[in-house]
């Protein structure tokens, strides 16, 4: 886990990038903000009382007896409390007179293919689906694997599971049969919910054949419930049942029984680029408390007037927490989009913002850098004056991408909230508050009220302002993972063994002179150059701050002189021609921005970067290229041809000095 160190000498993570821009919260937003600076003081004075207040935003069938039971590293929150997550997300809004309010505007990828679901509609659909699951013999504690495209039946299936206390395990629809099989096996799921397929890049893309392949080797699966989405031919075998045959004939009445606050809600396997996937276990009371509160606080959600759109796939934790559970618990109106941002044209996202008058947008840096690459003229064609808060998640956002997002999407009026969290944390942990924080481009700023995070050195000592090191969380939080499914020891070893009594997420971070936090990427990616630990994030941000660069990925490659040498892969902006002096130009630019120590040894201009389907750069593969090795396992790449494109570029590698 720890970054390599030179001999016995330990070296803190270098703090190279200086950034002086600040963006104050808009005055009108600040004046009406859901959460003010007082929340930090309240939480600091009494953290547990603060989280109790957040829990009180939910409807409990039975109030908890004890807020936190902490047997490190095992936490129980709201002990003795009982609630039903689906009731909180759906029924209570109907009972309180908001049944006609839209829960989801669903936008299929084929243009004109849309559905609108009110909270009334959602209640009906979830009740029927819950009855259907029970008819199939699914009960409390049973595991249900869900492998679906971004269609309304996906959140409906999740809520139906939650309602009856079954544990869903959503597997991203882009994963292979092998990946699906191993997740079905690990969770021992008895039911799989899927569809014939979904739409992707203008074409139907089948899912059912992948499920057939996986389930053929999973005897524990009793049934496969299949939604008809594309209408393409699929094989219907003995275990298969059409959703419309089973669900449509169910009663629309279903009584939600309360579940214990610590009953499991779901398992979600981390998308980790190495090792066996880990089944991250989340439970009900604490998880819903923190997802709902953070959605209310970080987006300043006004459920009566806001239209919220999170562009993530529901197959990732971002979709679980901020398309399904958080927004629905808050009674929000959300947009769900099925497809890709370039179908049928590169303005599709902005067309959707314009069409639904989206006010709150939550997306990822990888998408933002892609939009930068496509050009400013595309978003400029759309009316996006409805937007008021912009969010970012998934990776460090480079200052240039942040500023571009603010300017070209947010019209320079919307605060950008850079939200740091993980599958394991369940909900946002470190983020600006849009009505409070004078945000710095590229910084996640401060732990949210109620979260105690810090940056420590190798020995676990808090680093002073201006220092870099390891991000840790010092106190348990409500939506924390409870364990790794079926493997408590791995939970302890992975997250709680690096630093005594602290949660270690695996990320590097620094505190600037004001004590604000900057995330520096995974510590496994940190480079050791002439005795300095240098973060890939800082060098990538320096490269992206050059006007010709759209995207950059940096790795450390073995170097006989310096230990590791910095090798940078860059994608140029749409209009820029590759020229002979570009490499020298960029190397000098980095040296000027960060100092000579960070000057890349080598710059490679490439057409694409290898990314996982969740948009994370696979540096492991780039290290293989940089060290002239044969390229390792590419099965989790979004596009497996990318590595060929990069290898073809190798002869033109520009090595200097
Ligand atoms: C890892 C978690 C959080 C939901 C989506 C990803 C990186 C995430 C940020 C951010 C810098 C970030 C971290 C983290 N990450 N958000 N705002 N700034 N890094 O969930 O797949 O579990 O990945 O993503 O490295 O540990 P995930």
XYZ file of C-alpha atoms and ligand atoms in Angstrom:
684
model
C 0.000 0.000 0.000
C 2.642 2.503 1.040
C 4.500 4.258 -1.731
C 8.011 3.028 -2.272
C 10.597 4.728 -0.229
C 14.265 5.166 -0.941
C 16.143 2.827 1.366
C 15.145 3.462 4.951
C 14.574 7.081 4.304
C 10.938 8.137 4.326
C 9.929 10.996 2.166
C 6.676 12.898 2.427
C 4.627 13.417 -0.698
C 5.910 16.554 -2.375
C 3.672 19.576 -2.522
C 4.514 21.189 -5.833
C 1.415 22.692 -7.352
C 0.555 26.238 -6.350
C -2.882 27.538 -7.149
C -4.081 30.984 -6.183
C -7.492 31.235 -7.780
C -10.529 31.353 -5.472
C -14.226 31.383 -6.192
C -16.516 32.835 -3.560
C -19.997 31.333 -3.228
C -22.642 33.350 -5.117
C -24.338 35.723 -2.683
C -27.897 34.612 -3.444
C -26.989 30.956 -3.053
C -25.172 31.660 0.214
C -28.107 33.648 1.564
C -30.550 30.791 0.996
C -28.173 27.851 1.495
C -29.473 24.648 3.083
C -26.317 24.405 5.161
C -24.267 27.264 6.550
C -20.912 27.509 8.284
C -22.670 26.869 11.594
C -22.882 23.166 10.676
C -19.095 22.817 11.046
C -19.258 24.223 14.574
C -22.244 22.120 15.557
C -20.590 18.949 14.333
C -17.283 19.837 15.961
C -19.022 20.453 19.276
C -20.950 17.168 19.215
C -20.397 14.924 16.229
C -22.902 12.259 17.230
C -25.613 14.805 17.943
C -24.939 16.282 14.520
C -25.496 12.904 12.832
C -28.598 12.325 14.939
C -29.963 15.534 13.473
C -29.229 14.225 9.983
C -30.924 10.910 10.821
C -34.010 12.790 11.955
C -34.537 13.943 8.374
C -35.619 10.337 7.708
C -38.764 8.560 8.844
C -38.021 5.859 11.408
C -40.469 3.125 12.404
C -38.576 2.872 15.676
C -36.077 5.389 16.976
C -32.576 4.157 17.754
C -31.397 3.547 21.313
C -27.744 4.347 20.737
C -26.223 6.527 18.024
C -22.916 4.712 17.591
C -21.456 1.471 18.827
C -17.781 1.441 17.897
C -15.713 -1.696 18.268
C -12.877 -0.686 15.988
C -12.956 -1.271 13.118
C -16.560 -2.463 13.329
C -19.244 0.206 13.598
C -22.964 0.076 14.231
C -24.936 3.263 13.750
C -28.387 4.070 15.111
C -28.413 0.842 17.088
C -31.891 -0.522 17.730
C -33.455 1.831 15.164
C -35.785 0.474 12.499
C -36.737 1.915 9.143
C -37.590 0.891 5.619
C -35.364 2.442 2.983
C -37.929 2.117 0.165
C -40.601 3.684 2.351
C -38.269 6.619 2.989
C -37.415 6.966 -0.688
C -40.927 6.603 -2.079
C -44.014 6.094 0.090
C -43.454 8.889 2.543
C -43.386 11.463 -0.238
C -46.709 10.153 -1.525
C -48.215 10.126 1.972
C -47.061 13.705 2.475
C -48.920 14.849 -0.660
C -46.082 14.852 -3.158
C -47.247 11.852 -5.200
C -47.597 13.865 -8.406
C -44.094 15.215 -8.198
C -41.714 13.766 -10.769
C -39.119 11.417 -9.287
C -37.371 10.594 -12.563
C -37.322 12.064 -16.033
C -35.885 9.155 -17.932
C -34.199 9.854 -21.243
C -33.430 6.800 -23.366
C -30.497 6.970 -25.716
C -32.660 6.878 -28.883
C -33.978 10.417 -29.173
C -37.628 10.795 -28.231
C -37.581 7.628 -26.151
C -38.550 9.022 -22.754
C -40.512 8.127 -19.622
C -41.663 10.209 -16.702
C -42.133 8.573 -13.298
C -43.829 10.451 -10.502
C -43.474 9.371 -6.888
C -46.964 7.801 -7.289
C -45.737 5.828 -10.280
C -42.609 4.774 -8.459
C -44.656 3.595 -5.485
C -46.833 1.443 -7.742
C -43.877 -0.017 -9.623
C -41.834 -0.743 -6.515
C -44.805 -2.390 -4.781
C -45.414 -4.656 -7.784
C -41.765 -5.548 -8.097
C -41.558 -6.299 -4.349
C -44.575 -8.599 -4.652
C -42.967 -10.266 -7.655
C -39.720 -10.908 -5.796
C -41.646 -12.461 -2.943
C -43.568 -14.674 -5.358
C -40.185 -15.924 -6.583
C -39.315 -16.867 -3.029
C -36.882 -14.014 -2.423
C -36.901 -12.952 1.195
C -35.049 -10.929 3.750
C -31.279 -11.349 3.611
C -31.301 -13.133 0.228
C -28.904 -11.755 -2.376
C -30.123 -10.545 -5.741
C -27.675 -9.782 -8.549
C -28.783 -6.951 -10.822
C -27.202 -6.569 -14.260
C -29.046 -3.906 -16.183
C -28.768 -0.883 -18.436
C -29.796 2.570 -17.211
C -33.546 2.037 -17.418
C -36.184 2.836 -14.777
C -36.532 -0.839 -13.857
C -33.012 -0.670 -12.400
C -33.815 1.684 -9.506
C -37.204 -0.015 -9.214
C -35.493 -3.396 -8.760
C -33.088 -1.960 -6.177
C -35.917 -0.345 -4.212
C -37.978 -3.552 -4.372
C -35.055 -5.445 -2.835
C -34.592 -2.773 -0.179
C -38.293 -2.885 0.601
C -38.302 -6.595 1.423
C -34.847 -6.607 2.990
C -33.173 -8.546 0.182
C -29.568 -7.492 -0.489
C -28.916 -6.251 -4.003
C -25.599 -6.582 -5.736
C -25.653 -4.401 -8.826
C -23.052 -5.419 -11.375
C -22.184 -2.786 -13.968
C -23.714 -3.723 -17.337
C -20.366 -3.400 -19.094
C -18.761 -6.238 -17.152
C -18.009 -9.612 -18.742
C -19.728 -12.939 -18.072
C -16.724 -13.986 -16.011
C -16.884 -10.862 -13.840
C -20.629 -11.308 -13.413
C -20.245 -14.973 -12.522
C -17.593 -14.315 -9.883
C -19.792 -11.646 -8.279
C -22.877 -13.892 -8.335
C -20.797 -16.621 -6.718
C -19.169 -14.445 -4.095
C -22.533 -13.072 -2.959
C -24.286 -16.426 -3.522
C -27.195 -14.742 -5.291
C -30.357 -16.776 -5.922
C -31.957 -14.358 -8.378
C -30.531 -12.325 -11.253
C -32.453 -9.356 -12.656
C -31.428 -8.245 -16.136
C -32.807 -7.102 -19.482
C -32.533 -8.224 -23.081
C -30.176 -5.289 -23.531
C -29.880 -1.531 -23.600
C -28.888 1.170 -26.058
C -25.296 2.236 -26.360
C -23.715 4.364 -29.081
C -26.860 4.284 -31.220
C -27.284 0.522 -31.239
C -28.975 -2.089 -29.079
C -26.369 -3.748 -26.937
C -27.318 -7.184 -25.612
C -27.003 -8.167 -21.957
C -28.969 -11.385 -21.714
C -26.432 -13.595 -23.549
C -23.793 -12.535 -20.994
C -26.134 -13.464 -18.163
C -26.843 -16.829 -19.830
C -23.141 -17.533 -20.013
C -22.597 -16.592 -16.370
C -25.673 -18.344 -14.997
C -24.837 -21.566 -16.837
C -22.083 -21.941 -14.257
C -24.076 -20.725 -11.258
C -26.344 -23.527 -10.043
C -27.421 -21.468 -7.007
C -29.320 -19.051 -9.265
C -32.952 -20.148 -9.231
C -34.463 -17.537 -11.537
C -33.510 -14.837 -14.000
C -35.986 -11.979 -14.292
C -35.720 -10.268 -17.685
C -36.931 -6.780 -18.599
C -37.767 -6.258 -22.270
C -35.950 -3.111 -23.340
C -34.601 -3.464 -26.871
C -37.027 -6.112 -28.130
C -34.208 -8.048 -29.735
C -34.453 -11.827 -29.823
C -33.169 -13.513 -26.696
C -33.113 -17.133 -25.634
C -35.637 -17.748 -22.852
C -34.636 -20.802 -20.851
C -36.079 -22.675 -17.896
C -34.902 -20.231 -15.243
C -35.989 -17.154 -17.191
C -39.130 -15.124 -16.561
C -40.126 -11.939 -18.348
C -40.524 -8.967 -16.044
C -43.745 -7.936 -17.829
C -45.248 -11.405 -17.345
C -44.504 -11.533 -13.654
C -44.423 -7.952 -12.374
C -47.287 -6.469 -14.356
C -49.876 -8.832 -12.886
C -48.897 -8.129 -9.249
C -50.901 -6.085 -6.794
C -49.821 -2.468 -6.504
C -50.201 -2.684 -2.746
C -47.271 -3.802 -0.657
C -46.710 -3.173 3.024
C -43.182 -2.076 3.848
C -42.011 -3.780 7.034
C -39.312 -1.975 9.012
C -35.782 -3.357 8.996
C -33.031 -2.955 11.522
C -30.752 0.046 10.952
C -27.840 -2.368 10.592
C -29.540 -4.826 8.245
C -27.604 -5.019 4.977
C -28.864 -2.893 2.087
C -26.428 -3.846 -0.621
C -23.128 -5.293 -1.685
C -21.186 -3.441 -4.359
C -17.974 -4.854 -5.732
C -15.246 -2.257 -6.067
C -14.001 -1.578 -9.504
C -10.424 -1.940 -8.192
C -7.866 -2.200 -10.952
C -5.941 -4.959 -9.175
C -6.759 -8.029 -7.125
C -9.905 -9.978 -6.425
C -12.957 -7.665 -6.303
C -14.046 -6.706 -2.805
C -17.745 -6.921 -1.931
C -18.305 -3.677 -0.069
C -21.195 -4.055 2.372
C -23.503 -1.154 3.185
C -26.349 -1.178 5.679
C -29.536 0.879 5.945
C -29.879 3.556 8.640
C -26.453 5.168 8.584
C -26.119 4.842 4.834
C -29.419 6.550 4.085
C -28.723 9.225 6.691
C -25.435 10.274 5.150
C -26.389 9.916 1.476
C -29.528 12.005 2.041
C -27.832 14.651 4.161
C -24.829 15.060 1.875
C -27.070 15.328 -1.178
C -29.035 18.063 0.591
C -25.876 19.853 1.762
C -23.370 19.471 -1.060
C -25.829 20.228 -3.868
C -27.944 22.623 -1.822
C -30.899 20.617 -3.099
C -34.225 22.454 -3.067
C -36.569 19.551 -3.871
C -39.443 21.835 -4.873
C -37.578 23.609 -7.629
C -34.365 21.823 -8.517
C -33.887 19.413 -11.395
C -30.928 17.256 -10.539
C -28.864 15.148 -12.929
C -26.069 12.766 -11.996
C -24.515 11.342 -15.156
C -22.910 8.305 -13.495
C -24.013 4.762 -14.161
C -26.167 3.264 -11.404
C -23.761 0.303 -11.531
C -21.216 2.420 -9.627
C -21.553 3.734 -6.097
C -22.122 7.269 -7.387
C -25.330 6.046 -8.996
C -26.394 4.052 -5.930
C -25.939 6.986 -3.563
C -26.685 9.964 -5.792
C -29.170 8.727 -8.403
C -31.142 6.347 -6.237
C -30.929 6.584 -2.456
C -29.872 10.146 -1.582
C -32.036 12.020 -4.113
C -35.120 9.857 -3.561
C -34.846 10.077 0.220
C -34.850 13.855 -0.271
C -37.866 13.803 -2.614
C -35.810 15.207 -5.495
C -36.666 15.309 -9.185
C -33.844 13.690 -11.159
C -32.908 13.025 -14.740
C -31.630 9.574 -15.729
C -29.944 9.211 -19.112
C -29.401 5.774 -20.612
C -26.634 6.380 -23.101
C -23.304 7.929 -23.995
C -22.536 11.667 -24.271
C -21.780 11.515 -28.012
C -24.955 9.821 -29.203
C -26.286 10.900 -31.592
C -24.053 13.979 -31.340
C -21.504 15.526 -29.007
C -23.960 18.045 -27.623
C -26.305 15.422 -26.175
C -25.566 16.236 -22.513
C -26.158 19.938 -23.022
C -29.294 19.258 -25.005
C -30.565 17.283 -21.985
C -29.624 20.108 -19.597
C -31.520 22.544 -21.825
C -34.543 20.266 -22.292
C -35.137 19.503 -18.607
C -33.779 22.821 -17.309
C -31.319 20.956 -15.118
C -30.196 23.015 -12.131
C -27.745 20.648 -10.403
C -25.290 18.610 -12.457
C -22.959 15.923 -11.117
C -20.351 14.406 -13.444
C -16.754 13.163 -13.572
C -13.430 14.810 -14.497
C -12.880 12.260 -17.251
C -16.106 13.458 -18.912
C -15.192 17.112 -18.386
C -11.790 16.634 -20.039
C -13.467 14.859 -22.938
C -15.807 17.825 -23.410
C -12.792 20.171 -23.302
C -11.188 18.091 -26.020
C -14.330 18.262 -28.173
C -14.289 22.049 -28.033
C -15.946 25.019 -26.379
C -18.282 25.654 -29.296
C -20.421 22.591 -28.532
C -21.800 23.574 -25.094
C -22.021 27.183 -26.328
C -24.912 26.180 -28.600
C -27.239 25.341 -25.710
C -29.129 27.349 -23.135
C -27.763 26.165 -19.809
C -28.802 29.167 -17.761
C -30.852 26.879 -15.477
C -27.697 25.405 -13.918
C -26.781 26.586 -10.423
C -24.420 24.011 -8.848
C -21.908 21.730 -10.589
C -20.364 18.653 -9.001
C -17.332 16.516 -9.809
C -16.418 13.046 -8.584
C -14.260 10.030 -9.327
C -10.761 11.401 -9.656
C -8.858 14.510 -8.779
C -10.136 17.304 -11.005
C -7.277 19.264 -12.548
C -7.535 22.997 -11.942
C -7.804 23.654 -15.701
C -10.665 21.204 -16.099
C -12.366 22.754 -13.074
C -12.064 26.252 -14.496
C -13.280 25.088 -17.910
C -16.306 23.395 -16.287
C -17.098 26.544 -14.303
C -16.798 28.772 -17.337
C -18.169 26.776 -20.265
C -20.842 24.762 -18.459
C -21.562 26.890 -15.415
C -21.484 30.265 -17.152
C -19.075 31.450 -14.436
C -21.951 31.712 -11.994
C -22.187 28.165 -10.600
C -20.024 26.911 -7.759
C -18.166 23.685 -8.536
C -18.097 21.133 -5.740
C -15.234 18.633 -6.001
C -16.501 15.719 -3.931
C -14.057 13.128 -2.598
C -15.365 9.759 -1.509
C -15.250 6.060 -2.402
C -17.413 2.985 -2.789
C -16.272 2.175 0.727
C -17.289 5.491 2.273
C -20.793 5.233 0.780
C -21.279 8.982 0.621
C -19.357 12.214 0.152
C -16.693 12.854 2.814
C -14.649 15.840 1.640
C -16.182 18.633 -0.397
C -16.852 22.338 -0.475
C -20.306 23.488 0.593
C -21.643 25.619 -2.258
C -23.077 28.341 -0.044
C -20.144 28.496 2.345
C -16.812 27.646 0.777
C -14.599 29.943 -1.261
C -13.431 27.040 -3.395
C -10.051 26.582 -5.026
C -9.917 24.893 -8.414
C -8.644 21.353 -7.934
C -9.166 21.132 -4.175
C -11.790 19.086 -2.366
C -11.252 21.624 0.441
C -12.562 20.407 3.828
C -14.074 17.314 5.399
C -17.831 17.776 5.617
C -19.307 18.538 9.025
C -19.311 15.308 11.034
C -16.335 13.839 9.149
C -12.915 13.752 10.775
C -10.285 13.360 8.062
C -6.614 14.282 8.106
C -3.364 13.931 6.216
C -0.625 11.987 8.003
C 2.976 11.050 7.347
C 4.426 7.563 7.141
C 4.332 7.256 10.928
C 0.711 8.348 11.192
C 1.484 11.841 12.496
C -0.645 14.695 11.256
C 1.300 16.741 8.698
C 1.441 20.522 9.105
C -0.138 22.885 6.601
C 1.886 22.847 3.419
C 2.706 19.147 3.848
C 1.729 16.043 1.913
C 1.105 12.457 2.894
C -1.658 9.914 3.327
C -5.337 10.704 3.641
C -6.943 9.080 6.704
C -10.308 9.181 8.436
C -10.013 9.282 12.195
C -13.566 8.654 13.343
C -16.316 6.333 12.076
C -19.009 7.866 9.867
C -22.610 6.721 9.293
C -22.331 5.472 5.697
C -19.020 3.668 6.132
C -18.679 0.159 4.786
C -19.349 -2.346 7.546
C -17.053 -5.037 6.192
C -16.040 -6.848 3.029
C -18.769 -9.389 2.352
C -17.732 -12.661 3.934
C -14.211 -11.505 4.751
C -13.800 -9.477 7.941
C -10.068 -10.133 7.985
C -9.605 -8.613 4.545
C -11.604 -5.605 5.728
C -9.233 -5.159 8.667
C -6.104 -5.740 6.571
C -7.090 -3.499 3.680
C -8.370 -0.426 5.472
C -7.359 -0.481 9.123
C -3.857 -1.920 9.286
C -1.704 0.769 7.701
C -2.241 3.279 10.517
C -3.311 2.343 14.026
C -6.940 3.261 14.690
C -7.411 5.123 11.403
C -9.203 4.287 8.182
C -6.791 4.401 5.236
C -8.529 4.880 1.881
C -5.340 4.391 -0.161
C -5.166 7.978 -1.439
C -2.390 10.527 -1.165
C -3.280 14.090 -0.211
C -1.798 17.392 0.829
C -2.807 20.258 3.052
C -2.146 23.662 1.587
C -1.069 26.677 3.605
C -4.689 27.317 4.614
C -5.197 23.710 5.676
C -7.417 22.914 2.675
C -7.185 19.403 1.248
C -5.996 18.415 -2.214
C -6.324 14.807 -3.310
C -3.271 13.467 -5.099
C -4.394 10.096 -6.443
C -3.791 6.547 -5.273
C -0.601 6.108 -3.273
C 0.269 3.073 -5.413
C 0.685 5.505 -8.297
C 3.049 7.885 -6.491
C 6.407 8.221 -8.279
C 9.809 8.256 -6.604
C 12.141 10.530 -8.526
C 15.605 11.225 -7.113
C 14.330 10.653 -3.606
C 11.179 12.765 -4.012
C 7.708 11.299 -3.853
C 5.816 13.032 -6.626
C 2.118 12.593 -7.234
C 0.905 11.727 -10.708
C -1.995 14.124 -10.182
C 0.217 17.188 -9.824
C 2.218 16.468 -12.963
C -0.968 15.676 -14.905
C -2.547 18.919 -13.733
C 0.519 20.863 -14.803
C 0.309 19.283 -18.248
C -3.419 19.967 -18.570
C -2.764 23.611 -17.682
C -0.890 23.937 -21.005
C -3.283 25.346 -23.620
C -2.510 22.565 -26.091
C -3.252 19.651 -23.745
C -6.678 18.128 -23.188
C -5.744 15.099 -21.088
C -2.646 13.622 -19.521
C -1.648 10.466 -17.701
C 1.670 10.181 -15.946
C 3.570 7.149 -14.661
C 6.929 6.453 -13.073
C 9.156 4.152 -15.133
C 12.319 2.532 -13.795
C 15.276 4.800 -14.406
C 18.907 3.873 -13.831
C 19.780 7.360 -12.639
C 16.796 8.764 -10.786
C 15.098 5.583 -9.524
C 12.000 6.390 -11.479
C 11.616 8.694 -14.423
C 8.387 10.504 -15.231
C 6.742 9.392 -18.449
C 3.738 11.394 -19.622
C 1.075 10.364 -22.117
C -0.845 13.350 -23.437
C -3.861 13.927 -25.626
C -3.844 17.250 -27.445
C -6.875 19.510 -27.652
C -9.168 19.116 -30.658
C -7.715 21.893 -32.802
C -4.014 21.365 -32.019
C -1.634 19.798 -34.563
C 1.157 17.601 -33.274
C 4.483 19.311 -33.894
C 8.117 18.398 -33.301
C 8.686 20.849 -30.517
C 5.602 19.945 -28.504
C 7.420 17.509 -26.221
C 10.125 20.020 -25.335
C 7.465 22.656 -24.863
C 5.500 20.533 -22.434
C 8.550 19.389 -20.505
C 9.571 22.988 -19.965
C 6.056 23.949 -19.025
C 5.982 21.299 -16.280
C 9.410 22.327 -15.025
C 8.234 25.925 -14.842
C 4.960 25.073 -13.110
C 6.169 22.491 -10.583
C 9.942 22.792 -10.552
C 12.684 20.909 -12.399
C 12.297 17.775 -10.258
C 8.923 17.100 -11.891
C 10.114 17.533 -15.474
C 8.986 14.464 -17.437
C 11.740 12.319 -18.891
C 9.554 11.483 -21.829
C 6.354 12.783 -23.415
C 4.213 10.657 -25.688
C 1.404 12.216 -27.672
C -1.364 9.628 -27.910
C -4.883 9.590 -29.365
C -6.528 7.954 -26.331
C -5.777 6.847 -22.776
C -6.577 3.455 -21.285
C -9.503 3.825 -18.909
C -11.790 1.571 -16.962
C -15.485 1.784 -17.680
C -15.792 4.072 -14.654
C -13.338 6.475 -16.272
C -10.240 5.804 -14.186
C -6.927 5.773 -16.011
C -5.215 2.366 -15.871
C -1.680 3.508 -15.122
C -0.540 -0.098 -14.719
C -0.865 -0.547 -18.500
C 0.933 2.708 -19.199
C 3.778 1.593 -16.934
C 4.030 -1.561 -19.041
C 4.412 0.636 -22.124
C 6.859 2.990 -20.441
C 9.034 0.114 -19.262
C 8.828 -1.698 -22.608
C 7.049 -4.714 -21.177
C 4.333 -6.679 -22.840
C 1.023 -5.199 -21.841
C -0.804 -6.878 -18.953
C -4.438 -7.783 -18.468
C -6.675 -5.434 -20.467
C -10.030 -7.064 -19.700
C -11.326 -4.218 -17.536
C -10.607 -1.561 -20.170
C -13.587 0.354 -21.536
C -12.095 0.036 -24.998
C -9.628 -2.788 -25.443
C -8.250 -1.397 -28.713
C -6.805 1.669 -26.992
C -3.555 -0.034 -26.073
C -2.914 -0.864 -29.735
C -3.373 2.789 -30.655
C -0.872 3.748 -27.982
C 1.687 1.077 -28.895
C 1.538 2.191 -32.521
C 2.636 5.628 -31.391
C 5.710 4.294 -29.635
C 8.290 4.676 -32.408
C 7.659 8.400 -32.303
C 8.421 8.506 -28.572
C 10.252 11.692 -27.872
C 12.991 11.074 -25.395
C 15.278 13.882 -24.451
C 18.216 14.824 -22.249
C -11.431 6.530 -5.544
C -12.734 5.827 -5.235
C -16.629 8.262 -5.258
C -17.465 7.609 -6.215
C -16.830 7.245 -7.502
C -15.554 6.471 -7.415
C -10.816 8.617 -6.359
C -12.989 9.859 -6.101
C -12.302 11.907 -6.013
C -12.074 13.313 -5.940
C -9.785 12.883 -6.050
C -11.177 11.070 -6.118
C -10.008 8.302 -5.134
C -10.889 7.323 -4.391
N -11.646 9.801 -6.188
N -13.394 11.121 -6.011
N -13.080 14.189 -5.860
N -10.802 13.747 -5.964
N -9.927 11.561 -6.143
O -15.637 5.437 -6.464
O -14.542 3.587 -7.711
O -14.702 3.551 -5.189
O -13.145 5.129 -6.381
O -11.645 7.481 -6.584
O -8.813 7.714 -5.497
O -10.192 6.522 -3.488
P -14.526 4.343 -6.434
